[in-house]
PDB file of C-alpha atoms and ligand atoms in Angstrom:
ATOM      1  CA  UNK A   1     -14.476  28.042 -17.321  1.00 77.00           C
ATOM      2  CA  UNK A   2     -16.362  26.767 -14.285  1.00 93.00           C
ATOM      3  CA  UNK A   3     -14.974  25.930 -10.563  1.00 97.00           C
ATOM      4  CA  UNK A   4     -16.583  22.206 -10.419  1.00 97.00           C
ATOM      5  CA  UNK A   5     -16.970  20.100  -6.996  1.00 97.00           C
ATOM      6  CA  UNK A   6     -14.259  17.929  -6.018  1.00 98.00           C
ATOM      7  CA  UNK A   7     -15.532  14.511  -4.951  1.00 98.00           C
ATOM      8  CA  UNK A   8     -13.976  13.336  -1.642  1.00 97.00           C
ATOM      9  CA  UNK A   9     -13.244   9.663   0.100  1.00 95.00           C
ATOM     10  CA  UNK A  10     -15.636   7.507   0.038  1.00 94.00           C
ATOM     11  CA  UNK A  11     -17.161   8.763  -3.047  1.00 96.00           C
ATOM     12  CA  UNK A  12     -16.928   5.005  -5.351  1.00 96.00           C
ATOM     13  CA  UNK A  13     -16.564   6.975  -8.147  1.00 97.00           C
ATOM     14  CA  UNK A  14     -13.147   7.734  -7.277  1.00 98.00           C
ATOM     15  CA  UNK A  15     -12.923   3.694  -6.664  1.00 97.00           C
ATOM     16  CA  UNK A  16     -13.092   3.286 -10.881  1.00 98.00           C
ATOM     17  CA  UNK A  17     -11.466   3.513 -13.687  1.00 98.00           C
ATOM     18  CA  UNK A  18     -11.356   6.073 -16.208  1.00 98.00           C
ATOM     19  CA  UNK A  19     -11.363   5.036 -19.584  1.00 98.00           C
ATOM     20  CA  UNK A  20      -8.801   6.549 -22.896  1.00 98.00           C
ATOM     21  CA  UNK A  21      -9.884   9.737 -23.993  1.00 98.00           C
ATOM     22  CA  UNK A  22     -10.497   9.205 -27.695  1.00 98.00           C
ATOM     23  CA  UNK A  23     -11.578  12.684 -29.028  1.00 98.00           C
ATOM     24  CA  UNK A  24      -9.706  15.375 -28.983  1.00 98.00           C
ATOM     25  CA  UNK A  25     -12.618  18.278 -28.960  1.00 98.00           C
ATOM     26  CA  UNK A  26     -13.636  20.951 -27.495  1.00 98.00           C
ATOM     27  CA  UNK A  27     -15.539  19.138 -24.601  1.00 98.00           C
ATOM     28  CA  UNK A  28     -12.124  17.786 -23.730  1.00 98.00           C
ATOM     29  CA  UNK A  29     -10.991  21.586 -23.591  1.00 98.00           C
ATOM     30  CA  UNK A  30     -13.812  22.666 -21.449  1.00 98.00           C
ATOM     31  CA  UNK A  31     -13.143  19.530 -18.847  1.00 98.00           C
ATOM     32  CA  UNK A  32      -9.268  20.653 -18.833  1.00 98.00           C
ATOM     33  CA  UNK A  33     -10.185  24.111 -18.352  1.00 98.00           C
ATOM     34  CA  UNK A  34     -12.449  23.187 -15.408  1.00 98.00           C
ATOM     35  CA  UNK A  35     -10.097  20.800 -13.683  1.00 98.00           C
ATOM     36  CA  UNK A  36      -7.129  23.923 -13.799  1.00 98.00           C
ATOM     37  CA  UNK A  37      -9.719  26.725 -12.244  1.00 97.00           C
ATOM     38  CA  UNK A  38     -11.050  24.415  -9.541  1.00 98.00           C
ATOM     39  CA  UNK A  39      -6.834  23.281  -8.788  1.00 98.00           C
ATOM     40  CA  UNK A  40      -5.737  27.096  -8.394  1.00 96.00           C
ATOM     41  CA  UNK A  41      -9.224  27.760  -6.944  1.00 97.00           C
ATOM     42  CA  UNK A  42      -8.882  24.854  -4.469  1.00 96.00           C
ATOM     43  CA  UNK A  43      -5.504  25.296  -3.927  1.00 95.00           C
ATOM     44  CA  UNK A  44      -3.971  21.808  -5.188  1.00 96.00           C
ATOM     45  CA  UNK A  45      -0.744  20.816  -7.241  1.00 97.00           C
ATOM     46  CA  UNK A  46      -2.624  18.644  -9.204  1.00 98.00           C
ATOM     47  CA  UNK A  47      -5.906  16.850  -9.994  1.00 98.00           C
ATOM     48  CA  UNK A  48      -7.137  13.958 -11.912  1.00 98.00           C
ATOM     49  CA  UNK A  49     -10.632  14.054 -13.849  1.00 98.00           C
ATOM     50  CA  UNK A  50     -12.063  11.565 -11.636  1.00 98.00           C
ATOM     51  CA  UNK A  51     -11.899  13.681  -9.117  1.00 98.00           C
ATOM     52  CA  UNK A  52     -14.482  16.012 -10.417  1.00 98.00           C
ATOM     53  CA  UNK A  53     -16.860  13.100 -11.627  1.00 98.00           C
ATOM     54  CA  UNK A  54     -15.452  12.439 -15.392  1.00 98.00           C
ATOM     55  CA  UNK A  55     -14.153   9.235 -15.869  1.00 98.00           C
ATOM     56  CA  UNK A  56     -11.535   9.893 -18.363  1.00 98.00           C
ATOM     57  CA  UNK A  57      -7.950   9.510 -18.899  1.00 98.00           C
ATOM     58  CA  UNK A  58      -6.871  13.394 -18.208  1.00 98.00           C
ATOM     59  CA  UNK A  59      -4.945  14.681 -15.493  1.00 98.00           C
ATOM     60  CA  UNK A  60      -3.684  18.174 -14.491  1.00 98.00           C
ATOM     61  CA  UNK A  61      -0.340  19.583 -11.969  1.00 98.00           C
ATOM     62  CA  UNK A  62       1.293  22.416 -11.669  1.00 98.00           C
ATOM     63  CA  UNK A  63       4.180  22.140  -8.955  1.00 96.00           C
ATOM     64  CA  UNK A  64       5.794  25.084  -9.457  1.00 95.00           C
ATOM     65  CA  UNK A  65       7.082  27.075  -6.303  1.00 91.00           C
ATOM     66  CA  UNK A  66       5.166  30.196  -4.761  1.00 87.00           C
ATOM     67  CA  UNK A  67       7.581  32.434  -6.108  1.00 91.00           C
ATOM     68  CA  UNK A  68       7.804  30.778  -9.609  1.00 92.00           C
ATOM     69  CA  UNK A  69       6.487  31.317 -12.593  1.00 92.00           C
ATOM     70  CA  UNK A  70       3.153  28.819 -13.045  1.00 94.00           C
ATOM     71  CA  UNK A  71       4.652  24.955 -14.997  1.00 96.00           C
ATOM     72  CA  UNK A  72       1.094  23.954 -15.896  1.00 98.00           C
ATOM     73  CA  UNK A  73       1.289  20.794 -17.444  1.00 98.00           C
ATOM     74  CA  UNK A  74      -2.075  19.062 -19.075  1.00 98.00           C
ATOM     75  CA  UNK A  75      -1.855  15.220 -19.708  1.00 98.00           C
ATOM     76  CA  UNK A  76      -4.158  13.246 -21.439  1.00 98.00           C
ATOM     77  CA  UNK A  77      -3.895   9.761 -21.887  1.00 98.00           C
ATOM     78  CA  UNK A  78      -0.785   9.773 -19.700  1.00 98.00           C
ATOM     79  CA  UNK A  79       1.584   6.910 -19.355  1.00 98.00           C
ATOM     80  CA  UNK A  80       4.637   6.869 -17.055  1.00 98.00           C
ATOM     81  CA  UNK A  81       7.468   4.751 -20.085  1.00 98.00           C
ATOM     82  CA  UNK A  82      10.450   4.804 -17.514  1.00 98.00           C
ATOM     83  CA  UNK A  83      11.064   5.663 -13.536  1.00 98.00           C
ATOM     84  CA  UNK A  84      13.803   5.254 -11.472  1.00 98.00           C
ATOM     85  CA  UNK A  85      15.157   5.120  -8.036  1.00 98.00           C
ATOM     86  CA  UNK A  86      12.539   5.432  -4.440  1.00 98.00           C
ATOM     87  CA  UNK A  87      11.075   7.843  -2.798  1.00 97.00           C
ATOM     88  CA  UNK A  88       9.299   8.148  -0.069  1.00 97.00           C
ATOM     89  CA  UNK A  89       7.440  11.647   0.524  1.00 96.00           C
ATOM     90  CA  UNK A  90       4.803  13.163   2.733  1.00 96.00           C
ATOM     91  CA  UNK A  91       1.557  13.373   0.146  1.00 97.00           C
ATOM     92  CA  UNK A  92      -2.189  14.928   0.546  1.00 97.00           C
ATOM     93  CA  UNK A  93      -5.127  14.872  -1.628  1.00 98.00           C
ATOM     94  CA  UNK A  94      -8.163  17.264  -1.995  1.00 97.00           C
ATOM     95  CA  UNK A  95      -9.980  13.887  -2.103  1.00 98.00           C
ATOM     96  CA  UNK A  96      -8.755  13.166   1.473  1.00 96.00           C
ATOM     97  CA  UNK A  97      -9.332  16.513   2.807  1.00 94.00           C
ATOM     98  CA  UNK A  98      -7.163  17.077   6.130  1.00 92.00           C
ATOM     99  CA  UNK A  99      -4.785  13.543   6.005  1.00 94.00           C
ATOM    100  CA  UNK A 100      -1.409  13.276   4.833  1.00 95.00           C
ATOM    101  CA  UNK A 101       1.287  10.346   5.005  1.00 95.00           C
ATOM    102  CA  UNK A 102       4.336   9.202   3.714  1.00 96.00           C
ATOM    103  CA  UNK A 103       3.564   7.194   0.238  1.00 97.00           C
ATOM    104  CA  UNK A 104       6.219   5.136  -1.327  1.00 97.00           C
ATOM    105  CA  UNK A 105       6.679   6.635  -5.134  1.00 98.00           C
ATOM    106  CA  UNK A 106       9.830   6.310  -7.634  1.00 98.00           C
ATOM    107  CA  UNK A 107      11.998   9.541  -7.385  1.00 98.00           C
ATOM    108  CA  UNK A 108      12.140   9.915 -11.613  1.00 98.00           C
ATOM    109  CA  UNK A 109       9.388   9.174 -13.958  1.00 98.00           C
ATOM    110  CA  UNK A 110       9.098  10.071 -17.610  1.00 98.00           C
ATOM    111  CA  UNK A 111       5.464  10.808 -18.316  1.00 98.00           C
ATOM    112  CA  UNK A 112       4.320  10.341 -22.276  1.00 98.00           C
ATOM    113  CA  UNK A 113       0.933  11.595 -22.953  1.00 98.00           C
ATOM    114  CA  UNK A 114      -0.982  13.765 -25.459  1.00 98.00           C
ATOM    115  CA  UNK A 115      -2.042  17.570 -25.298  1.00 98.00           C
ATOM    116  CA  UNK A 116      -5.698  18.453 -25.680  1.00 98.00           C
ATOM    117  CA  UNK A 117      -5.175  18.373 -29.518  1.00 98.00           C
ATOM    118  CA  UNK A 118      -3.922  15.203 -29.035  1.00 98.00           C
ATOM    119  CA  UNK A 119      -0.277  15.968 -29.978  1.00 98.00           C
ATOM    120  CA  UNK A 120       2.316  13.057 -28.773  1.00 98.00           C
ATOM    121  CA  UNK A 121       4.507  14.599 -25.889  1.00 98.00           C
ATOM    122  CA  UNK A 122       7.185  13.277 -23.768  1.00 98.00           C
ATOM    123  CA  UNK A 123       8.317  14.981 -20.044  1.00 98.00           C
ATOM    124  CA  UNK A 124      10.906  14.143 -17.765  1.00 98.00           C
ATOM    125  CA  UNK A 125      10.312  14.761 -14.074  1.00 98.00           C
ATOM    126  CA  UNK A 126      11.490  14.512 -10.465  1.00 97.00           C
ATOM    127  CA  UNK A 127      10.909  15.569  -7.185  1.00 96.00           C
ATOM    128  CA  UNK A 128       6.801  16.599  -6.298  1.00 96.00           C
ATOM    129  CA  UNK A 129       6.099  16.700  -9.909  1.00 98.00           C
ATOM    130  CA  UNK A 130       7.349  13.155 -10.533  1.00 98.00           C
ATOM    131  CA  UNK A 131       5.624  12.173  -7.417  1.00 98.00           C
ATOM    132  CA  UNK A 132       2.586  14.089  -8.966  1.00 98.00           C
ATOM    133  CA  UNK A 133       2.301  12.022 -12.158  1.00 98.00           C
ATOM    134  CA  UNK A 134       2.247   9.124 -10.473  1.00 98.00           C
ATOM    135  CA  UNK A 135      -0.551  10.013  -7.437  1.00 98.00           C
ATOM    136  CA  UNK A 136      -2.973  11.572 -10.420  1.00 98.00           C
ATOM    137  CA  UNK A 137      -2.140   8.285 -12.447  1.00 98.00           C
ATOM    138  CA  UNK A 138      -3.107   6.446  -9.749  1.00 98.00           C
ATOM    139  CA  UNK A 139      -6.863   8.433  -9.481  1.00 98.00           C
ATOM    140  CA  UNK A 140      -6.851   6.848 -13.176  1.00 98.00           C
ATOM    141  CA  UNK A 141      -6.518   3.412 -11.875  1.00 98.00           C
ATOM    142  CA  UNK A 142      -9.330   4.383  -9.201  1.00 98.00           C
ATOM    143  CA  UNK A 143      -6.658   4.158  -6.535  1.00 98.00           C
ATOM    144  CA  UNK A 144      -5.768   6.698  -3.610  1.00 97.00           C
ATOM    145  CA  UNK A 145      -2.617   7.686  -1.813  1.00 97.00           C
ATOM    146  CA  UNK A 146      -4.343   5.592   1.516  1.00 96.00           C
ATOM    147  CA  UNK A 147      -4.359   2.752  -0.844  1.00 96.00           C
ATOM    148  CA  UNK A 148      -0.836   2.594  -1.060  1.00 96.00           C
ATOM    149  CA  UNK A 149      -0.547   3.063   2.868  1.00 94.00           C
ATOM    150  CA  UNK A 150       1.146   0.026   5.100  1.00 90.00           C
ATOM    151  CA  UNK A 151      -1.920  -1.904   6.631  1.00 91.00           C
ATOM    152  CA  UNK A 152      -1.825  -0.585  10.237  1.00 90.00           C
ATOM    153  CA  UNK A 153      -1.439   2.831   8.839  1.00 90.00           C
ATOM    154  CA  UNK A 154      -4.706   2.093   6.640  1.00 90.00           C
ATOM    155  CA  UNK A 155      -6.545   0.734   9.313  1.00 89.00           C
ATOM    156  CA  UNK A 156      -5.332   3.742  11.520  1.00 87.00           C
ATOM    157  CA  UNK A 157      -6.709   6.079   8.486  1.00 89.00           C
ATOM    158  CA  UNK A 158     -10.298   4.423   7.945  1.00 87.00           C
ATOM    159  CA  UNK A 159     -10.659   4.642  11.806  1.00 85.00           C
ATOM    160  CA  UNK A 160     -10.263   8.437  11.818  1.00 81.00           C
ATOM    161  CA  UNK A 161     -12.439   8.823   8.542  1.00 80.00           C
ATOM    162  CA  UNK A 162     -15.212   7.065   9.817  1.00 68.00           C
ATOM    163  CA  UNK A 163     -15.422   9.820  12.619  1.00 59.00           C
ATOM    164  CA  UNK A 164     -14.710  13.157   9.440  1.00 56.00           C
ATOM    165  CA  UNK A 165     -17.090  11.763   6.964  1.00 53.00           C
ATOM    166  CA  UNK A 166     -19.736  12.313   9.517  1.00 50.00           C
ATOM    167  CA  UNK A 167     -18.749  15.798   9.680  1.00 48.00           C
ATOM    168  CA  UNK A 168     -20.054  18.430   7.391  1.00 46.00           C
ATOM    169  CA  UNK A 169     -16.788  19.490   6.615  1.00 47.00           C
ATOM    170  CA  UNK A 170     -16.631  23.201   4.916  1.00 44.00           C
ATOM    171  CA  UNK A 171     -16.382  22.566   1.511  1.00 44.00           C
ATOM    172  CA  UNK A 172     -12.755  23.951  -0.233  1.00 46.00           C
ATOM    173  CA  UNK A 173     -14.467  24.617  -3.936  1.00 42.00           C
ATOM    174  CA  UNK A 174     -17.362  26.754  -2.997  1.00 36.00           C
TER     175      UNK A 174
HETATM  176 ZN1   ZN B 201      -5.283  12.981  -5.239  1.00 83.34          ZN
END
């Protein structure tokens, strides 16, 4: 296992789209593996594989409580096949290191997706970890929580990033 870099706003890699993941070998193991040590290492409650440069269907959360027992869940090829009701939650991203907003998300979603095997799986979720599945979907899609941001509140957001991504910020996956 290796702690990788996590590639922040306005990297335009995180602007694409990752394509299906098609074999099911140990390469795909080793990127999984990666993605959970830098998450804990970070620490995040999930990550997609864009986010560490690998433009592939495969995402990773774990948003299990402090006290609880770790709910690592490993997605490849993930598809949200039902979600109901709205939400509307305060979300972060280790992309967009030091904003958070309130992001419009469904409160239920039913993820189906395959293991690293590439065994079919279904999962039920609400709460952070439906809100989860759908943020690291959206990484897929090469979209970011600020996308999905009212425009004031986006111009609002590019305003202060001009002014960080001039910083040398310390970097959270040394
Ligand atoms: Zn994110």
């Amino acid at each position: 296992m290796a702690l990788r870099e996590i590639l922040r706003y306005p990297e335009p890699l995180l602007k694409q789209k990752s394509v299906p993941v098609t074999e099911f070998n140990d390469e795909l193991k080793q990127l999984a593996d990666d993605m959970v040590e830098t998450m804990y290492d970070a620490p995040g409650v999930g990550l997609a594989a864009p986010q560490i440069g690998a433009l592939q269907r495969l995402i990773i959360l774990d948003c299990s409580a402090k006290d609880e027992p770790d709910d690592l869940l490993v997605a490849v090829n993930p598809e949200i096949i039902a979600a109901e009701g709205d939400s509307l939650e305060e979300e972060g991203c280790l992309s967009v290191p030091g904003y958070w907003a309130n992001v419009k998300r469904r409160a239920t979603a039913t993820l189906r997706y395959q293991d690293t095997d590439g065994n079919f799986c279904e999962r039920e979720a609400d709460g952070l970890l439906a809100i989860g599945m759908q943020h690291e979907i959206d990484h897929l899609e090469g979209v970011l929580f600020v996308d999905r941001l009212s425009p004031l509140k986006r111009s609002i957001f590019r305003k202060k990033s001009v002014s960080y991504t001039h910083l040398t910020l310390p970097t959270i996956c040394s």
